[in-house]
Structure formats: structure tokens, C-alpha cells
mmCIF file of C-alpha atoms in Angstrom:
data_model
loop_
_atom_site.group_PDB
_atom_site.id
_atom_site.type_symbol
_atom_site.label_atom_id
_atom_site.label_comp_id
_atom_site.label_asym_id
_atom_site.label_seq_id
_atom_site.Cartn_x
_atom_site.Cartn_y
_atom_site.Cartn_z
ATOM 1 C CA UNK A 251 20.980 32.701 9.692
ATOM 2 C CA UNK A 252 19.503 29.670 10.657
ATOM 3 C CA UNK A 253 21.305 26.180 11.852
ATOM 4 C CA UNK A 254 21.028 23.814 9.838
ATOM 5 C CA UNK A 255 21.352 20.277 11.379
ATOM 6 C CA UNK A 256 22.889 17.285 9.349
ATOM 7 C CA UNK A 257 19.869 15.231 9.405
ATOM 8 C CA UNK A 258 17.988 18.037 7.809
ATOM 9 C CA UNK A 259 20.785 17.818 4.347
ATOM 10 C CA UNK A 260 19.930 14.044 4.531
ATOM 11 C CA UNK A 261 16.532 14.397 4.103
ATOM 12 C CA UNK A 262 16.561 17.247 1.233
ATOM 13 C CA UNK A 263 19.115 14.987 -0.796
ATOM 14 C CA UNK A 264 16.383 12.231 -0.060
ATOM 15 C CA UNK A 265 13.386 14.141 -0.952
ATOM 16 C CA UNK A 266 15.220 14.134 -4.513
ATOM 17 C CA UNK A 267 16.199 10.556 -4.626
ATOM 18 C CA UNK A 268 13.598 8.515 -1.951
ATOM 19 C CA UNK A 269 15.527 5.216 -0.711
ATOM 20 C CA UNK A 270 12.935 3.141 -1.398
ATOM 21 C CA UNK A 271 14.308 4.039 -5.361
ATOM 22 C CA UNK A 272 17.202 1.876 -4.606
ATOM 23 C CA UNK A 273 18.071 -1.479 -6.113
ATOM 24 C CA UNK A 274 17.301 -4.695 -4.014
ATOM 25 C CA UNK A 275 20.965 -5.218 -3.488
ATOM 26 C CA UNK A 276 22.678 -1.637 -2.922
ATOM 27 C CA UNK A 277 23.158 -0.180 0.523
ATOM 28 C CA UNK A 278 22.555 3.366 -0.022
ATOM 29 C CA UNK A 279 21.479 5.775 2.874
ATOM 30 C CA UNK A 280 23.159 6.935 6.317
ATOM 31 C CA UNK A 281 26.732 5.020 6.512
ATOM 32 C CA UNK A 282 28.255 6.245 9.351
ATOM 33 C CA UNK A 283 27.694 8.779 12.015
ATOM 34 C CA UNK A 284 24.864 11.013 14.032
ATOM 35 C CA UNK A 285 23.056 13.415 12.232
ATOM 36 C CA UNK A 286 21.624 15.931 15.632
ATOM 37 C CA UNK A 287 24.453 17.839 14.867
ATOM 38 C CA UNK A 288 24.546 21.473 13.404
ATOM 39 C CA UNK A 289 26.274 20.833 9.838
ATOM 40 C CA UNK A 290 29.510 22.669 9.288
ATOM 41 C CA UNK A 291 30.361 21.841 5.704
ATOM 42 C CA UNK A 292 29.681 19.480 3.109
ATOM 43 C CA UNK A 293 32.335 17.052 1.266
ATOM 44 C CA UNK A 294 31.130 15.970 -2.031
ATOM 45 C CA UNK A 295 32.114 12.954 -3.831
ATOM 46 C CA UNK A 296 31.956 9.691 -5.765
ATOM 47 C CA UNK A 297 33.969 7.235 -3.325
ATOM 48 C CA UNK A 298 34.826 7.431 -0.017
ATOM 49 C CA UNK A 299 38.578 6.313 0.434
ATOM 50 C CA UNK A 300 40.633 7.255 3.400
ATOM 51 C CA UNK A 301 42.304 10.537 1.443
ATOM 52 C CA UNK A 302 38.748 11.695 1.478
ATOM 53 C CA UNK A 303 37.895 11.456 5.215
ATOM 54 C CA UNK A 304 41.243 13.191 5.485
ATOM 55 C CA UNK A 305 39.937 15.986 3.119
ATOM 56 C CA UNK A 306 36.412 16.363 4.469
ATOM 57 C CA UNK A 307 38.353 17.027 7.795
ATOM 58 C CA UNK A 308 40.743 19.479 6.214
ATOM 59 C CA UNK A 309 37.830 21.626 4.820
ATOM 60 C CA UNK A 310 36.068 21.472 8.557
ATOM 61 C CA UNK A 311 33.180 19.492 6.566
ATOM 62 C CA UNK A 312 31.588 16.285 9.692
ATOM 63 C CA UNK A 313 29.543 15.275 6.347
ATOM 64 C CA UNK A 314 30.250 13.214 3.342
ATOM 65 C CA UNK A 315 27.972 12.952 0.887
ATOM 66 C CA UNK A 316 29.357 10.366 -2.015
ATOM 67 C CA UNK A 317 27.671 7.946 -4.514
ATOM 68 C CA UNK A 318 28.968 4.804 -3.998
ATOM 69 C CA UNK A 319 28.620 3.246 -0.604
ATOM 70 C CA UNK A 320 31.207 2.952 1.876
ATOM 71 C CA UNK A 321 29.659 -0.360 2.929
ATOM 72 C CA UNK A 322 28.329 -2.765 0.755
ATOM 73 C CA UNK A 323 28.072 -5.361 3.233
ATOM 74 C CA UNK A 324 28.244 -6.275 6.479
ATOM 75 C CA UNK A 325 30.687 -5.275 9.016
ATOM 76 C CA UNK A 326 31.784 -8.507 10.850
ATOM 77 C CA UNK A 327 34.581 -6.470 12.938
ATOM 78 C CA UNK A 328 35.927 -3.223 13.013
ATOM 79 C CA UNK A 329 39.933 -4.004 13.329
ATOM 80 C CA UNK A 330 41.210 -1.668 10.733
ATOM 81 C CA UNK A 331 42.300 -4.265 8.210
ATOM 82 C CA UNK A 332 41.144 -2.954 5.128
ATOM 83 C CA UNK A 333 39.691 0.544 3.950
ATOM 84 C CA UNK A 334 36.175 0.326 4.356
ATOM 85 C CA UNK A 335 36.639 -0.478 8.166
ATOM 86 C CA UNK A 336 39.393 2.126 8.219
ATOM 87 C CA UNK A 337 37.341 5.201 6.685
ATOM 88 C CA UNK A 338 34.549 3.823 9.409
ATOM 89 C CA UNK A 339 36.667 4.083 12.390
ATOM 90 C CA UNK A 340 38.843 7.681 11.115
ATOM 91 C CA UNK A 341 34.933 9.344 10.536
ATOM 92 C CA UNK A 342 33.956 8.350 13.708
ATOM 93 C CA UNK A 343 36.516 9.472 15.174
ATOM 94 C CA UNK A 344 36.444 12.969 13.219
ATOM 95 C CA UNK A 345 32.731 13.108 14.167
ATOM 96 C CA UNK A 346 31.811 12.903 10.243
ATOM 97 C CA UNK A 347 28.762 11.012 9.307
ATOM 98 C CA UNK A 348 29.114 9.499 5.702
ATOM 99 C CA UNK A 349 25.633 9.599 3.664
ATOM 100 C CA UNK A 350 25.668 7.724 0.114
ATOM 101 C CA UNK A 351 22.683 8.179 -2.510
ATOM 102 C CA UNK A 352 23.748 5.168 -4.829
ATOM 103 C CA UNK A 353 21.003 3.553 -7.352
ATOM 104 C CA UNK A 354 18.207 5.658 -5.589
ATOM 105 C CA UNK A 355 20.223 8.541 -7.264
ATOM 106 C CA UNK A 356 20.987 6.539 -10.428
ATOM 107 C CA UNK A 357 16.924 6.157 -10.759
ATOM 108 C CA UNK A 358 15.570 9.748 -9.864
ATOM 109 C CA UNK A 359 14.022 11.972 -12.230
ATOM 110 C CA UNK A 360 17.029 14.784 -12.751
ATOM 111 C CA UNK A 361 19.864 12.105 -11.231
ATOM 112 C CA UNK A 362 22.609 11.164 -12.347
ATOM 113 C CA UNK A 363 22.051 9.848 -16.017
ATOM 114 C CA UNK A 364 19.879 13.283 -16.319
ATOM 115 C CA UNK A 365 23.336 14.886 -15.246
ATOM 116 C CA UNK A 366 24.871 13.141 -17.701
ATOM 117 C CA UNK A 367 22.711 13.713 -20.455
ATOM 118 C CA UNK A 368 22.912 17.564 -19.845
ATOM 119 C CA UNK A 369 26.996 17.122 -20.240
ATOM 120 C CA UNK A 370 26.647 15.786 -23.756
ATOM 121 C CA UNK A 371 23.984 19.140 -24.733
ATOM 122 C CA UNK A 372 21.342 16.404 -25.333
ATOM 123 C CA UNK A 373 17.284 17.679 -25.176
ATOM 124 C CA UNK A 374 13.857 15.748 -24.750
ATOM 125 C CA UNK A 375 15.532 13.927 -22.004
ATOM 126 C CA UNK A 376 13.612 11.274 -20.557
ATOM 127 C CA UNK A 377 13.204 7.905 -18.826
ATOM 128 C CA UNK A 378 14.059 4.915 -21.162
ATOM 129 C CA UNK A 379 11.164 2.891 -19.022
ATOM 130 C CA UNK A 380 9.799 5.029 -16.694
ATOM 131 C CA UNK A 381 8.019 3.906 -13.487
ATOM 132 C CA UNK A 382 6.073 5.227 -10.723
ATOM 133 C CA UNK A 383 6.195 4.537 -6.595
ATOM 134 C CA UNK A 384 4.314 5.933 -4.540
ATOM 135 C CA UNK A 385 3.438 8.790 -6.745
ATOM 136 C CA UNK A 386 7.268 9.045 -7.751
ATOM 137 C CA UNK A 387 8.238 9.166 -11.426
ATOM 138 C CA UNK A 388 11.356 6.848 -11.836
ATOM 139 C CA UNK A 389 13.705 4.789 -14.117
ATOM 140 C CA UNK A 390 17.081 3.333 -14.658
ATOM 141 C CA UNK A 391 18.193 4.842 -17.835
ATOM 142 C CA UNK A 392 17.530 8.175 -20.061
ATOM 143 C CA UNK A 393 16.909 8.899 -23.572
ATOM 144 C CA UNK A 394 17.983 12.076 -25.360
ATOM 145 C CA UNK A 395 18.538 13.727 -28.555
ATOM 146 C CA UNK A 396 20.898 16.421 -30.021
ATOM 147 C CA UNK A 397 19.667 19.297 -31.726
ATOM 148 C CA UNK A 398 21.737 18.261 -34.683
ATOM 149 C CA UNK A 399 23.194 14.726 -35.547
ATOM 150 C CA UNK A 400 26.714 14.063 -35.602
ATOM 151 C CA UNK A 401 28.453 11.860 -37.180
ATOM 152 C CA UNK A 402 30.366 8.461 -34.993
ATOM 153 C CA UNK A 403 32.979 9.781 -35.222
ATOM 154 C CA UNK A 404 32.514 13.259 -34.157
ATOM 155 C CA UNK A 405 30.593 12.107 -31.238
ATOM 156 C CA UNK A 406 33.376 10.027 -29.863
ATOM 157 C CA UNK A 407 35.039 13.479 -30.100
ATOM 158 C CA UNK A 408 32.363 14.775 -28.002
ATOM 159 C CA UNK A 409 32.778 12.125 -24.915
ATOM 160 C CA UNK A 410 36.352 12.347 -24.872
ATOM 161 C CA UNK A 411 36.332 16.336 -24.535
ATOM 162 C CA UNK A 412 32.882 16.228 -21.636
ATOM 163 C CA UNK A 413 33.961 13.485 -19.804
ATOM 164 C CA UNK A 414 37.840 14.293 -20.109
ATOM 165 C CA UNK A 415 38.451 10.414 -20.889
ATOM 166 C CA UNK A 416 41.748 9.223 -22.738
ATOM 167 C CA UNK A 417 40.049 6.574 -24.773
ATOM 168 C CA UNK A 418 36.579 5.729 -25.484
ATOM 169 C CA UNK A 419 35.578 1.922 -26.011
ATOM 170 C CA UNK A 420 33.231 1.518 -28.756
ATOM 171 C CA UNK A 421 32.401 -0.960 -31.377
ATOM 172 C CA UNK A 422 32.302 -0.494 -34.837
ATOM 173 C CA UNK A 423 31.537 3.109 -35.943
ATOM 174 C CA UNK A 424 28.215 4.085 -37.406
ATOM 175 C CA UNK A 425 27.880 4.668 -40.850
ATOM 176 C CA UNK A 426 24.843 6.858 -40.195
ATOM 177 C CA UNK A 427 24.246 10.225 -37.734
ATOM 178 C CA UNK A 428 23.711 9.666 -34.614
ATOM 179 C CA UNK A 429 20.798 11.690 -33.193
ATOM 180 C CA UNK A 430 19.361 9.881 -30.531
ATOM 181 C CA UNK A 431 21.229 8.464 -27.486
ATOM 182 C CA UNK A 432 20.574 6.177 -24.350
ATOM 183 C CA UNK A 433 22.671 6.601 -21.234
ATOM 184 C CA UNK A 434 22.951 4.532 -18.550
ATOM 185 C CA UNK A 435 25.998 5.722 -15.963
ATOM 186 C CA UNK A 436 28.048 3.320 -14.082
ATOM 187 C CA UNK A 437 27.384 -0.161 -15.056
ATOM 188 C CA UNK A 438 24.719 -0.047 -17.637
ATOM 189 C CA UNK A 439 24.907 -2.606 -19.705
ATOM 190 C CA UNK A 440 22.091 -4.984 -18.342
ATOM 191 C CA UNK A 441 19.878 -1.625 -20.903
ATOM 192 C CA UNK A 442 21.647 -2.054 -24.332
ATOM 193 C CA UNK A 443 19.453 -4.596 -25.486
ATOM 194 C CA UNK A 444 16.443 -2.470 -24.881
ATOM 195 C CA UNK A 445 18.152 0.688 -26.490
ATOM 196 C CA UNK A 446 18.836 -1.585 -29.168
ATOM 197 C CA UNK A 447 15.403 -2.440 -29.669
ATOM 198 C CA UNK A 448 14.300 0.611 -29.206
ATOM 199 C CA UNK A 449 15.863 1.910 -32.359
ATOM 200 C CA UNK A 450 17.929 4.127 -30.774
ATOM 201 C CA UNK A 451 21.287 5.284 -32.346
ATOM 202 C CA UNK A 452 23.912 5.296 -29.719
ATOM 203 C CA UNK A 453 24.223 4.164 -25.807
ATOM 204 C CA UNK A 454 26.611 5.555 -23.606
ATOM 205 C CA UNK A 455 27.787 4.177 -20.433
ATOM 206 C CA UNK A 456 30.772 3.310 -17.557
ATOM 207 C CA UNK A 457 31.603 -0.196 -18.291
ATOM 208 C CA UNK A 458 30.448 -2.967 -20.041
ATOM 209 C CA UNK A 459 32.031 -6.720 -20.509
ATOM 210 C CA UNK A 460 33.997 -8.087 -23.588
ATOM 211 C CA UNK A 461 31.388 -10.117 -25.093
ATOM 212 C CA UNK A 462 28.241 -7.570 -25.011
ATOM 213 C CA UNK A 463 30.343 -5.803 -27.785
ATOM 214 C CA UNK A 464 29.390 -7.996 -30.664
ATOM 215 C CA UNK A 465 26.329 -8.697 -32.884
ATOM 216 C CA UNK A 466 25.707 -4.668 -32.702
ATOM 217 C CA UNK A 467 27.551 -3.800 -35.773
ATOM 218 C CA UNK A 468 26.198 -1.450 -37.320
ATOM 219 C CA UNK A 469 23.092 -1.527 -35.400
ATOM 220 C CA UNK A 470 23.861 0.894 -32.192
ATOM 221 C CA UNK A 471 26.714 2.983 -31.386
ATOM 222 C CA UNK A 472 28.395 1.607 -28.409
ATOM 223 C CA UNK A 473 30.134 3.790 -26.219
ATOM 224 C CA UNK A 474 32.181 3.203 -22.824
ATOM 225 C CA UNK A 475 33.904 5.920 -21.158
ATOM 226 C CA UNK A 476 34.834 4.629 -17.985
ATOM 227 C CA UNK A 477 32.796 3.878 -14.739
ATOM 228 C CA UNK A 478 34.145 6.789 -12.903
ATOM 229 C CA UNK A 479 34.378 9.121 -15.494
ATOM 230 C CA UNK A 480 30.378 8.481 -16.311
ATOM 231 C CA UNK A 481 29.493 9.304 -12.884
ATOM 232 C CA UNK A 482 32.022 11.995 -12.116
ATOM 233 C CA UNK A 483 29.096 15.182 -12.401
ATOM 234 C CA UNK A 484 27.023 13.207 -9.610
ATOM 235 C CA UNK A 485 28.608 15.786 -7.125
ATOM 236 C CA UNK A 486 27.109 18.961 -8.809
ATOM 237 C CA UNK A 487 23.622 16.904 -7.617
ATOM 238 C CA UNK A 488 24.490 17.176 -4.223
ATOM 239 C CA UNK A 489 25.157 20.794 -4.409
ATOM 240 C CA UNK A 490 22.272 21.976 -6.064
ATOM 241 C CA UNK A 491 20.012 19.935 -4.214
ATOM 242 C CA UNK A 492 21.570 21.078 -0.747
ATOM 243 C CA UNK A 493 22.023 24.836 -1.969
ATOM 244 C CA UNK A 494 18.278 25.086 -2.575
ATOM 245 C CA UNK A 495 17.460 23.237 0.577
ATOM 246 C CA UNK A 496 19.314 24.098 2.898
ATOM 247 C CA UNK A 497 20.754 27.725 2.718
ATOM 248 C CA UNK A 498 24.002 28.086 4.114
ATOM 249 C CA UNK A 499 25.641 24.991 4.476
ATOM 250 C CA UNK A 500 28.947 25.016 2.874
ATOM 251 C CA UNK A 501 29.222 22.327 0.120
ATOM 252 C CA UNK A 502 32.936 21.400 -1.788
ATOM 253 C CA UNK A 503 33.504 18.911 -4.161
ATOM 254 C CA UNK A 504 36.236 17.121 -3.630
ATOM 255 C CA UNK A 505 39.717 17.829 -4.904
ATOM 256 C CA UNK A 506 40.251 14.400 -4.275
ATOM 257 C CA UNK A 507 40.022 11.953 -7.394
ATOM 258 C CA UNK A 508 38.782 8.483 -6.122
ATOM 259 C CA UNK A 509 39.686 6.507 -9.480
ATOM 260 C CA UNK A 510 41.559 3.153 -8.951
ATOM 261 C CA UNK A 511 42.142 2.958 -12.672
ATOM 262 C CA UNK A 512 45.036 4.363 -14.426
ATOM 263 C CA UNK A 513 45.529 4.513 -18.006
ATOM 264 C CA UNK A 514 48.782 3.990 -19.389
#
């Protein structure tokens, strides 16, 4: 069998999600490392955190793929003071490069709100807006159906049980089925009033602020299940993409959760 080099998983997970997909204010791309070297397993996650370097080097893995960038912004020093610099300096010295697909992934055709959207059983999935660079079919939010309405109520029900969440923020229940559905992971809420106006029935996504709740009532079904939790399936991505691409390479998803927020 074949080496496979790092720099060769990089570029299959960025054939499927181009950088040049990203937002004008995310970081996503190569975080840390060299990428000559012959690959000898892949950690997948959401978040890098320092239990996570630890892990990837457990499992023999010198790459990290996550979703969220490591770094966000710039590196003034590297003195160990908080996390971000301290995941830096244990990867580099671990020899494990740190690759994040963030928004790029978010806005590819079959990323992460795709992922999503084949959680819930929803078909005719498609862009809410879609776009095109370069020849590249894109957008930051997807519309689906279900094969048969269900009721608010029932479809609360249905988040809870996919995404394994302990409550579900939502305003008012519908008093009509709920067929069609608009899903943005993450932080999505910058797309409800288009869903809205769209006439679609329900929007699902991570998190959302207080006062974006009202004036929907009875309008769309609003539906927050937790940053985290919405984005959780991103690492099943990353495996398919690499298994197809790059045969051989050992990919694990992290045992590791990543979530700062408990629920009590």
C-alpha cells in the first residue's frame, strides 16, 4: 500500500470544502504543523482543547482535523498562558499538524448543514441561497423536507432523540405540520429572517440570542439545540471524505467531548 503524506489528506478534505468558501473573518486551513510527512492516523473532531492533542497522541494520529479553529487570531507570543498557545506548543512538540475546515465546511455542497439535514431523515435537500465560485456550487444554509409532516411537537421529539440534546429552545409551538425545514448549524441565526420569508415551516440551528425569539409566533418553528450538539456529525465528513481519498489512513473520531456547556 501506498504512503500517504499529510499534505495529500489536506488537500482531499479541501477539494470538498475550497478555502476560498470561507467567511471574510474565519481562519480556517493549516493551523499548526508540516504536512511532508507520511500520515499515521487521523484525529477527528469539533474543537481542539489540550485533552485532544493528548488523545490524537494516544491513538499515534500527528493529524487533527477539527471544525473550529484553534486560532482565531493572532499569536502575539507563544508563553503557554492560555489554551490556544498551549495546544500550539504540545502539537508541535508531538509533531501533529492541526488542520480546521470551519465556514468553508459550513458552505460546501454535502457539509455540514447537509450532514445535518440527513440526521433529521429530511429529502430534496438543498441550498437556501445557493451561489457559485469559480465553478463551485455553494451556500450558507439548507432546505429540506420530510416525507411526512409532523406535528411541533413531535418534531421537538425528533431533535432531542438525533442530536441527543436535554432541552430544545423553541418558541411557541406550531399549530400546523411542519414539513419543510431550514438548517443552519452553529450560529445561524443571521438566516431566520429569510426562512421566514421564505415560507418555510421550521428552522433549526446551534444558538441564537434572546430577542430573535419574538414576533415569530406562529409564523416559523424555532428550534435551538445547542451549538455543539448542531455540529457534532461534522466528524463523519472528515472520514468519508479521507476514506475515499486517501485509502489507508487511519481516521478516529474523537472520544473526547469538547463541550464547555453543561446542563444542569
Amino acid at each position: 500500500m501506498n504512503s500517504v503524506k499529510i499534505k495529500e489528506v489536506i488537500e482531499a478534505l479541501e477539494r470538498f470544502a475550497p478555502l476560498p468558501l470561507q467567511e471574510s473573518w474565519d481562519n480556517a486551513g493549516l493551523q499548526v504543523g508540516l504536512t511532508e510527512a507520511e500520515v499515521s492516523g487521523a484525529l477527528l473532531c469539533l474543537d481542539v482543547t489540550e485533552r485532544i492533542v493528548d488523545e490524537a497522541a494516544r491513538k499515534g494520529c500527528n493529524l487533527i482535523v477539527s471544525h473550529h479553529p484553534l486560532i482565531f487570531r493572532k499569536l502575539s507570543r507563544l508563553t503557554g498562558e492560555d489554551y490556544v498557545q498551549r495546544c500550539v506548543m504540545k502539537a508541535l512538540a508531538q509533531g501533529i499538524v492541526i488542520l480546521s475546515l470551519h465556514t468553508n465546511m459550513d458552505n460546501a455542497k454535502g457539509g455540514v448543514n447537509y450532514k445535518i439535514a440527513e440526521k433529521m431523515g429530511l429529502t430534496d435537500v438543498r441550498f437556501m441561497s445557493a451561489k457559485e465560485m469559480n465553478g463551485v456550487e455553494y451556500g450558507s444554509g439548507v432546505v429540506g423536507s420530510f416525507a411526512e409532516p409532523l406535528a411541533a411537537d413531535d418534531f421537538v421529539i425528533l431533535l432531542k432523540r438525533v442530536f441527543g440534546v436535554e432541552c430544545v429552545q423553541a418558541n411557541e409551538l406550531l399549530r400546523r405540520p411542519i414539513r419543510t425545514v431550514a438548517i443552519c448549524g452553529g450560529s445561524g441565526s443571521f438566516l431566520l429572517d429569510d426562512a421566514a420569508n421564505a415560507g418555510i415551516d421550521a428552522f433549526v440551528t446551534g444558538e441564537m440570542h434572546y430577542h430573535e425569539y419574538f414576533g415569530r409566533e406562529q409564523q416559523i418553528q424555532i428550534a435551538v439545540i445547542g451549538h455543539y450538539q448542531s455540529e457534532q456529525f461534522t466528524s463523519e465528513i472528515f472520514r468519508e471524505i479521507i476514506e475515499n481519498s486517501c485509502e489507508g489512513v487511519k481516521c478516529f473520531i474523537a472520544d473526547t467531548c469538547t463541550n464547555p456547556i453543561m446542563y444542569f
